[in-house]
Amino acid sequence: MSSDRIRLSVAAAREHSERALRGIGYDEEEARIIGDHVIDAALCGYEYSGLAKILNIPGHRRFKRPRSRFKLLRETEVSALFDGGNNVGMLAMYHATRAAIEKAASRGIAVIGVTNSWMSGRSAYYVEMIAKADLVGIHTAASARSVAPFGGARPALGTNPIAFGMPSSHGPIVFDMGTSAFMGTDLAYRERLGQLLPEGVAVDAEGQPTRDPGLARLGALLPFGGYKGFGLAFIVQAFGVLDAAARTGLAVPADLSVIGFDDIELAAAIGLTTVRQPLRESGRLGARLLLRLLDGEETSSSHEAPASLPALEIVVRRTVAPPAT
């Protein structure tokens, strides 16, 4: 270990992180929530998303804007849309995940959308919360432009992560990935430490490959997996556009940037009870729901996801017990 590194116990790391967060304006409960998030990341081996991430909060362009309370905008028995109040996403998404768990546990299905927040942190943190509640979760988050399309040189999409979590007899199973070849938080971390990027993950402002994180910030990250990664990132961003449209009441315009394509942090959840329909019928139901969502219609059944919200985080309740034979 390098001599310039400092070892902290978990208790000491928690104390330092919460004190730092209170020092920049967060109350005790907010500091506890954010602190737990970054300490969990550090314990999972992600230094760039650990305590160092706290430095990114006051440095974010939205940090100095006024904050308001996490606010419910609309709700049904199985869905809710929240305004994050320009709060850091690690707070907004924590409360959204709690809402998703509560609804899915009681109704078997929940769709939760969040907009007007920023920097939601590790998606794995939220789907692990869901898995620990004996549910299955899928979470996506659209974010600010920093990733070039496949074959492009200018940023058009966010790093737009996708995460899955489910319970098992050996603890939560979690998969969390960004749709960019390199994560934006790690880019900021390497820029702060003066470390080079790996080959092939970024271009500069002229579209030339670069390993310099400062030049990459002026240029763009690249999508992982070529056009397939770009396709996943595009769909996650499209969910963000739908969520912003639902919040503002706007129809989705031709120019996606006018409803927040550039800066959305969000998530939602769908919980599904055991499906007893034949697979073909379930597919037909899914197709009808998708068409109704695209057409802007309201769904009437309490077992269908409401058309006004994007399905961004899926929570499935485990079967309680098989029927007796």
PDB file of N, CA and C in Angstrom, residues 184-217:
ATOM      1  N   GLY A 184     -18.261   7.972 -15.269  1.00  0.00           N
ATOM      2  CA  GLY A 184     -17.964   9.378 -15.077  1.00  0.00           C
ATOM      3  C   GLY A 184     -17.361   9.682 -13.718  1.00  0.00           C
ATOM      4  N   THR A 185     -17.806   8.979 -12.670  1.00  0.00           N
ATOM      5  CA  THR A 185     -17.240   9.207 -11.341  1.00  0.00           C
ATOM      6  C   THR A 185     -15.776   8.804 -11.293  1.00  0.00           C
ATOM      7  N   ASP A 186     -15.446   7.710 -11.973  1.00  0.00           N
ATOM      8  CA  ASP A 186     -14.050   7.265 -12.022  1.00  0.00           C
ATOM      9  C   ASP A 186     -13.202   8.248 -12.834  1.00  0.00           C
ATOM     10  N   LEU A 187     -13.788   8.842 -13.860  1.00  0.00           N
ATOM     11  CA  LEU A 187     -13.088   9.868 -14.633  1.00  0.00           C
ATOM     12  C   LEU A 187     -12.719  11.047 -13.737  1.00  0.00           C
ATOM     13  N   ALA A 188     -13.681  11.517 -12.939  1.00  0.00           N
ATOM     14  CA  ALA A 188     -13.416  12.634 -12.029  1.00  0.00           C
ATOM     15  C   ALA A 188     -12.354  12.255 -10.995  1.00  0.00           C
ATOM     16  N   TYR A 189     -12.412  11.027 -10.524  1.00  0.00           N
ATOM     17  CA  TYR A 189     -11.451  10.539  -9.533  1.00  0.00           C
ATOM     18  C   TYR A 189     -10.039  10.518 -10.117  1.00  0.00           C
ATOM     19  N   ARG A 190      -9.904  10.017 -11.341  1.00  0.00           N
ATOM     20  CA  ARG A 190      -8.579   9.957 -11.962  1.00  0.00           C
ATOM     21  C   ARG A 190      -8.059  11.350 -12.308  1.00  0.00           C
ATOM     22  N   GLU A 191      -8.968  12.225 -12.677  1.00  0.00           N
ATOM     23  CA  GLU A 191      -8.534  13.593 -12.959  1.00  0.00           C
ATOM     24  C   GLU A 191      -8.007  14.248 -11.681  1.00  0.00           C
ATOM     25  N   ARG A 192      -8.661  14.006 -10.561  1.00  0.00           N
ATOM     26  CA  ARG A 192      -8.230  14.582  -9.288  1.00  0.00           C
ATOM     27  C   ARG A 192      -6.860  14.044  -8.867  1.00  0.00           C
ATOM     28  N   LEU A 193      -6.610  12.755  -9.154  1.00  0.00           N
ATOM     29  CA  LEU A 193      -5.349  12.126  -8.755  1.00  0.00           C
ATOM     30  C   LEU A 193      -4.269  12.229  -9.825  1.00  0.00           C
ATOM     31  N   GLY A 194      -4.606  12.748 -10.999  1.00  0.00           N
ATOM     32  CA  GLY A 194      -3.625  12.856 -12.075  1.00  0.00           C
ATOM     33  C   GLY A 194      -3.267  11.522 -12.693  1.00  0.00           C
ATOM     34  N   GLN A 195      -4.216  10.593 -12.701  1.00  0.00           N
ATOM     35  CA  GLN A 195      -3.989   9.257 -13.264  1.00  0.00           C
ATOM     36  C   GLN A 195      -4.561   9.168 -14.668  1.00  0.00           C
ATOM     37  N   LEU A 196      -3.915   8.375 -15.522  1.00  0.00           N
ATOM     38  CA  LEU A 196      -4.374   8.194 -16.896  1.00  0.00           C
ATOM     39  C   LEU A 196      -5.572   7.245 -16.964  1.00  0.00           C
ATOM     40  N   LEU A 197      -6.360   7.413 -18.007  1.00  0.00           N
ATOM     41  CA  LEU A 197      -7.463   6.502 -18.289  1.00  0.00           C
ATOM     42  C   LEU A 197      -6.939   5.274 -19.019  1.00  0.00           C
ATOM     43  N   PRO A 198      -7.696   4.186 -19.030  1.00  0.00           N
ATOM     44  CA  PRO A 198      -7.340   3.054 -19.880  1.00  0.00           C
ATOM     45  C   PRO A 198      -7.420   3.447 -21.358  1.00  0.00           C
ATOM     46  N   GLU A 199      -6.818   2.669 -22.199  1.00  0.00           N
ATOM     47  CA  GLU A 199      -6.909   2.904 -23.644  1.00  0.00           C
ATOM     48  C   GLU A 199      -8.326   2.645 -24.139  1.00  0.00           C
ATOM     49  N   GLY A 200      -8.748   3.461 -25.109  1.00  0.00           N
ATOM     50  CA  GLY A 200      -9.963   3.167 -25.850  1.00  0.00           C
ATOM     51  C   GLY A 200     -11.279   3.473 -25.169  1.00  0.00           C
ATOM     52  N   VAL A 201     -11.265   4.343 -24.133  1.00  0.00           N
ATOM     53  CA  VAL A 201     -12.522   4.631 -23.443  1.00  0.00           C
ATOM     54  C   VAL A 201     -12.994   6.069 -23.632  1.00  0.00           C
ATOM     55  N   ALA A 202     -12.175   6.922 -24.244  1.00  0.00           N
ATOM     56  CA  ALA A 202     -12.542   8.338 -24.344  1.00  0.00           C
ATOM     57  C   ALA A 202     -11.883   8.986 -25.553  1.00  0.00           C
ATOM     58  N   VAL A 203     -12.472  10.114 -25.973  1.00  0.00           N
ATOM     59  CA  VAL A 203     -11.892  10.945 -27.034  1.00  0.00           C
ATOM     60  C   VAL A 203     -11.837  12.378 -26.536  1.00  0.00           C
ATOM     61  N   ASP A 204     -10.942  13.180 -27.128  1.00  0.00           N
ATOM     62  CA  ASP A 204     -10.861  14.589 -26.760  1.00  0.00           C
ATOM     63  C   ASP A 204     -11.864  15.406 -27.580  1.00  0.00           C
ATOM     64  N   ALA A 205     -11.795  16.724 -27.451  1.00  0.00           N
ATOM     65  CA  ALA A 205     -12.758  17.591 -28.133  1.00  0.00           C
ATOM     66  C   ALA A 205     -12.657  17.524 -29.648  1.00  0.00           C
ATOM     67  N   GLU A 206     -11.512  17.039 -30.155  1.00  0.00           N
ATOM     68  CA  GLU A 206     -11.333  16.887 -31.599  1.00  0.00           C
ATOM     69  C   GLU A 206     -11.711  15.492 -32.079  1.00  0.00           C
ATOM     70  N   GLY A 207     -12.186  14.653 -31.162  1.00  0.00           N
ATOM     71  CA  GLY A 207     -12.575  13.299 -31.526  1.00  0.00           C
ATOM     72  C   GLY A 207     -11.418  12.325 -31.597  1.00  0.00           C
ATOM     73  N   GLN A 208     -10.253  12.728 -31.070  1.00  0.00           N
ATOM     74  CA  GLN A 208      -9.080  11.863 -31.091  1.00  0.00           C
ATOM     75  C   GLN A 208      -8.995  11.063 -29.786  1.00  0.00           C
ATOM     76  N   PRO A 209      -8.567   9.811 -29.858  1.00  0.00           N
ATOM     77  CA  PRO A 209      -8.438   9.002 -28.638  1.00  0.00           C
ATOM     78  C   PRO A 209      -7.520   9.684 -27.626  1.00  0.00           C
ATOM     79  N   THR A 210      -7.895   9.616 -26.356  1.00  0.00           N
ATOM     80  CA  THR A 210      -7.078  10.211 -25.310  1.00  0.00           C
ATOM     81  C   THR A 210      -7.149   9.383 -24.043  1.00  0.00           C
ATOM     82  N   ARG A 211      -6.063   9.447 -23.268  1.00  0.00           N
ATOM     83  CA  ARG A 211      -6.035   8.840 -21.933  1.00  0.00           C
ATOM     84  C   ARG A 211      -6.005   9.909 -20.849  1.00  0.00           C
ATOM     85  N   ASP A 212      -5.989  11.165 -21.260  1.00  0.00           N
ATOM     86  CA  ASP A 212      -5.951  12.280 -20.323  1.00  0.00           C
ATOM     87  C   ASP A 212      -7.378  12.570 -19.826  1.00  0.00           C
ATOM     88  N   PRO A 213      -7.651  12.396 -18.530  1.00  0.00           N
ATOM     89  CA  PRO A 213      -9.028  12.606 -18.059  1.00  0.00           C
ATOM     90  C   PRO A 213      -9.520  14.034 -18.246  1.00  0.00           C
ATOM     91  N   GLY A 214      -8.607  15.034 -18.176  1.00  0.00           N
ATOM     92  CA  GLY A 214      -9.017  16.413 -18.405  1.00  0.00           C
ATOM     93  C   GLY A 214      -9.467  16.643 -19.832  1.00  0.00           C
ATOM     94  N   LEU A 215      -8.724  16.078 -20.782  1.00  0.00           N
ATOM     95  CA  LEU A 215      -9.112  16.190 -22.186  1.00  0.00           C
ATOM     96  C   LEU A 215     -10.373  15.397 -22.471  1.00  0.00           C
ATOM     97  N   ALA A 216     -10.518  14.257 -21.803  1.00  0.00           N
ATOM     98  CA  ALA A 216     -11.729  13.446 -21.984  1.00  0.00           C
ATOM     99  C   ALA A 216     -12.961  14.191 -21.489  1.00  0.00           C
ATOM    100  N   ARG A 217     -12.811  14.949 -20.412  1.00  0.00           N
ATOM    101  CA  ARG A 217     -13.944  15.718 -19.898  1.00  0.00           C
ATOM    102  C   ARG A 217     -14.376  16.784 -20.909  1.00  0.00           C
TER     103      ARG A 217
END
